[in-house]
Amino acid sequence: MMRLRTKHGSSSGTLRPFYGATGLITLTILVCFATGSKGWAQFSGPALSSNATVNEPMTPTTDPAILYPEGRDVHLMHGDLITVHLFATPDYAPVVRVGLDGSVQLPLVGDVHVEGLTLAEAESLIARRMESAGMYRNPQVTISITESPNQTVTLSGEMHGVLPVAGSRRLYDVLSAGGGLPVTASHMITINRPGVPQPIIVDLGNNPATSAKANVPVFPGDTIVISNDGVVYLLGAFKTPAAIPLRQNTPLTLLQAAAIGGGPGYEGRLGDLRIIRTEGSVRKVVRVDVKKVMEGKAPDPVLESDDIIFLPTSEMKAAIKSGGISTLIGLASILVFAAKQ
């Protein structure tokens, strides 16, 4: 029978190995890693392909006639509050609202139908009425819109609001007045314009030198849709689980997302990280050995909008992390007791 020498140099008739403190801790750690790894098919990216029919790339509008239309005058509509000015006659400045019938009631002139007319057309009509009534000779009439529920631009999507626009304003001015683009907003802006059959797509881009090209005019009645550029979700044993917004034309890889989340925690099962991706109505799960990715032995997957990165937790490592050295000593005691039985 094999005999081992005990700590005090005497022999023993049974096989009872001695475990030092260092040996116990080392054995415990080896057991933890042995129980925390599993064999899965690994990711062979660089990216999961997607043939989903949602969130497809948009093509920017390039037709100058659509982006920069000419001759878009302001037309008076019912509900508009206007002020009529008469040159050299400061006492004549009535403030009237266009009624539901499209008319305004003016002193010395009476009822005048102005709905659908441009400001210049309405000014000429009122001047002719004054002159035909014998009140003035060659009157100079100007109209200003004081308030208009119709001369507005609507912001929807990642921004919400209804902003007054008299005549036209530039896209950047409207976005700034609405509070500026949020961090999750896409740089692809959609403008739905009455009378234009297709949505107008404007690429704001990321280059300040070419940003002036995207500052197109915006007109009353336009609806500006600011879509979400998408986020990637970090879940599980990351130090800081988070929702990470994507940037247009800037790919986000798995390691970059993990770095933003503070990196994997000690308790994470690095060989069992999962990328959960939804393509249309189909959800796919791919397991990735993130340790191999960090060591450069496997490709770094490129993430897409709404990807979920889940890093499972090793129960043994989590117990060690929460209990510290006392947990290690407890596990070592259990192993010693089991070896004596």
XYZ file of C-alpha atoms in Angstrom, residues 38-304:
267
model
C -19.105 24.650 -21.731
C -18.539 23.689 -25.326
C -20.680 25.676 -27.769
C -20.437 26.350 -31.458
C -18.536 29.587 -31.752
C -19.307 32.729 -33.755
C -17.466 32.915 -37.072
C -18.478 36.499 -38.043
C -17.470 39.353 -38.549
C -21.199 40.004 -38.449
C -24.549 38.289 -38.518
C -26.103 38.776 -41.920
C -29.556 40.320 -42.016
C -32.230 40.078 -44.678
C -34.938 41.647 -42.542
C -37.538 43.793 -44.284
C -37.628 46.356 -41.466
C -35.277 49.281 -40.810
C -33.903 49.109 -44.327
C -31.373 51.783 -45.375
C -32.886 54.970 -46.793
C -31.679 56.718 -49.934
C -31.259 60.508 -49.533
C -33.226 62.747 -51.877
C -30.966 64.452 -54.407
C -33.395 66.280 -56.714
C -32.755 70.045 -56.246
C -36.295 70.852 -57.401
C -37.647 68.923 -54.386
C -35.019 69.980 -51.847
C -35.031 73.663 -52.848
C -38.448 74.433 -54.371
C -39.106 77.898 -55.727
C -42.185 80.080 -55.546
C -43.646 78.674 -52.328
C -45.560 81.717 -51.091
C -47.532 81.841 -47.873
C -51.264 81.366 -48.448
C -53.825 82.712 -46.011
C -56.072 80.109 -44.381
C -59.034 80.239 -42.039
C -57.921 80.807 -38.477
C -55.042 83.098 -39.428
C -54.819 86.296 -37.381
C -53.577 89.106 -39.606
C -52.781 92.813 -39.244
C -53.541 95.111 -42.176
C -51.301 98.180 -42.452
C -51.898 101.232 -44.639
C -48.860 103.290 -45.587
C -48.782 106.812 -44.109
C -51.949 106.064 -42.116
C -50.876 104.731 -38.714
C -54.416 104.909 -37.369
C -55.520 102.221 -39.809
C -54.122 98.922 -38.528
C -57.007 96.524 -37.876
C -56.209 93.076 -36.446
C -58.675 90.530 -37.811
C -58.958 86.759 -38.022
C -59.825 84.886 -41.202
C -63.195 83.278 -40.559
C -64.416 79.804 -41.442
C -65.868 81.235 -44.641
C -62.380 82.519 -45.587
C -63.261 86.204 -45.195
C -62.151 89.096 -43.025
C -64.187 92.139 -41.965
C -62.196 95.355 -42.464
C -63.109 98.958 -41.550
C -64.090 101.111 -44.535
C -63.944 98.065 -46.806
C -66.273 95.487 -45.375
C -66.157 91.781 -46.077
C -63.135 90.578 -48.108
C -62.516 86.936 -49.044
C -58.798 86.211 -48.620
C -58.548 82.480 -47.962
C -56.230 80.745 -50.394
C -54.611 84.014 -51.502
C -50.939 84.788 -51.043
C -50.023 87.816 -48.961
C -49.282 89.827 -52.119
C -52.611 88.830 -53.700
C -54.549 89.720 -50.542
C -52.771 93.092 -50.305
C -53.639 93.934 -53.913
C -57.274 92.894 -53.409
C -57.729 95.054 -50.321
C -56.024 98.020 -52.021
C -58.371 97.748 -55.020
C -61.394 97.590 -52.708
C -60.259 100.736 -50.896
C -59.640 102.568 -54.133
C -62.959 101.476 -55.723
C -64.816 102.628 -52.617
C -63.332 106.090 -53.096
C -61.639 106.045 -49.707
C -58.014 106.276 -50.862
C -56.086 106.918 -54.038
C -53.364 104.377 -54.844
C -53.251 102.934 -51.294
C -50.175 100.934 -50.219
C -51.406 97.952 -48.176
C -49.227 95.442 -46.332
C -50.369 92.395 -44.388
C -48.495 90.632 -41.604
C -49.499 87.339 -40.056
C -49.700 87.786 -36.296
C -50.809 84.279 -35.439
C -51.478 81.219 -37.547
C -52.504 77.691 -36.593
C -51.731 76.683 -40.177
C -48.235 78.140 -40.598
C -46.558 75.447 -38.543
C -44.116 72.571 -38.861
C -44.682 69.355 -36.931
C -41.849 67.388 -35.312
C -42.459 63.703 -34.630
C -40.482 60.616 -33.697
C -37.557 61.246 -31.359
C -38.636 64.916 -31.147
C -42.127 66.241 -30.558
C -43.556 69.678 -31.138
C -45.447 72.072 -33.365
C -43.381 75.107 -34.335
C -44.627 78.274 -36.043
C -43.102 78.898 -39.468
C -44.086 81.946 -41.476
C -42.935 81.597 -45.056
C -39.982 79.256 -44.720
C -37.193 78.370 -42.324
C -34.102 76.232 -42.572
C -34.043 72.673 -41.267
C -31.305 73.342 -38.706
C -33.262 76.298 -37.303
C -36.352 74.151 -36.829
C -34.407 71.317 -35.183
C -32.678 73.777 -32.857
C -35.981 75.399 -31.941
C -37.313 71.938 -31.099
C -34.500 71.332 -28.614
C -31.835 69.785 -30.844
C -31.346 66.194 -31.930
C -31.286 63.690 -29.039
C -28.381 61.261 -28.807
C -30.503 58.356 -30.048
C -31.760 60.204 -33.138
C -30.798 59.141 -36.634
C -29.055 61.587 -38.948
C -31.434 60.527 -41.704
C -34.316 63.014 -41.503
C -37.631 62.388 -43.269
C -39.785 65.334 -44.377
C -43.380 64.667 -45.386
C -44.537 67.635 -47.470
C -48.063 68.233 -48.777
C -48.123 67.981 -52.566
C -44.929 65.900 -52.742
C -45.827 62.227 -53.350
C -42.663 60.708 -51.838
C -41.052 61.504 -48.478
C -38.021 63.778 -48.679
C -34.942 62.105 -47.152
C -32.186 64.397 -45.876
C -28.846 63.050 -44.665
C -27.445 65.392 -42.020
C -24.132 63.521 -42.157
C -21.214 63.878 -39.754
C -18.959 66.233 -41.729
C -19.311 69.916 -40.737
C -17.715 70.963 -44.040
C -20.654 69.571 -46.018
C -23.389 70.226 -43.465
C -24.705 73.269 -45.368
C -26.041 70.962 -48.094
C -28.404 69.362 -45.583
C -29.782 72.682 -44.311
C -32.723 72.637 -46.713
C -35.726 74.987 -46.471
C -38.754 73.869 -44.493
C -42.251 75.154 -45.215
C -45.543 75.377 -43.329
C -47.398 72.082 -43.366
C -44.227 69.978 -43.368
C -43.933 67.069 -40.957
C -40.355 66.295 -39.931
C -39.854 62.726 -38.744
C -36.752 62.024 -36.641
C -36.294 58.272 -36.371
C -34.347 56.315 -33.778
C -30.875 55.286 -34.880
C -31.107 52.186 -32.715
C -29.475 50.921 -29.554
C -27.594 47.835 -28.396
C -28.484 46.347 -25.012
C -25.895 44.943 -22.598
C -27.353 42.496 -20.085
C -26.013 40.066 -17.543
C -22.568 39.960 -15.961
C -21.206 43.219 -17.323
C -19.969 45.759 -14.810
C -22.394 48.374 -16.127
C -25.365 46.918 -18.080
C -26.646 49.636 -20.376
C -28.450 50.606 -23.568
C -25.809 51.919 -25.992
C -27.002 54.246 -28.793
C -25.596 53.544 -32.249
C -24.012 56.183 -34.449
C -24.746 56.369 -38.143
C -21.921 55.148 -40.380
C -19.929 54.162 -37.257
C -19.955 50.378 -36.709
C -20.098 49.165 -33.106
C -18.324 45.894 -32.341
C -18.788 43.517 -29.440
C -15.557 44.555 -27.697
C -16.418 48.243 -28.075
C -19.840 47.669 -26.525
C -18.297 45.605 -23.716
C -15.802 48.421 -23.031
C -18.634 50.952 -22.788
C -20.299 48.610 -20.283
C -17.171 48.535 -18.128
C -16.043 45.138 -19.385
C -17.180 41.647 -18.334
C -17.409 41.008 -14.597
C -15.425 38.281 -12.854
C -18.554 36.181 -12.458
C -19.332 36.182 -16.210
C -19.083 32.995 -18.265
C -16.824 34.380 -20.989
C -17.149 31.297 -23.163
C -20.939 31.523 -23.232
C -21.717 35.124 -24.259
C -24.838 35.337 -26.427
C -25.817 37.736 -29.185
C -29.600 37.817 -29.546
C -30.714 39.361 -32.824
C -34.203 39.804 -34.283
C -34.544 39.671 -38.057
C -38.107 40.491 -39.001
C -40.156 38.129 -36.819
C -37.321 35.614 -36.315
C -35.023 35.729 -33.285
C -31.548 34.223 -33.528
C -29.130 33.395 -30.720
C -25.402 33.002 -31.403
C -22.936 32.038 -28.687
C -19.552 33.748 -28.682
C -16.378 32.993 -26.729
C -15.578 36.579 -25.796
C -12.258 35.542 -24.264
C -11.060 34.351 -27.679
C -12.281 37.612 -29.205
C -10.291 39.615 -26.652
C -7.200 37.515 -27.389
C -7.575 38.042 -31.134
C -8.273 34.357 -31.778
C -11.832 34.996 -33.009
C -13.361 37.859 -35.038
C -14.952 40.790 -33.254
C -18.659 40.730 -34.281
C -20.213 43.920 -35.628
C -23.451 44.685 -33.802
C -26.737 45.910 -35.263
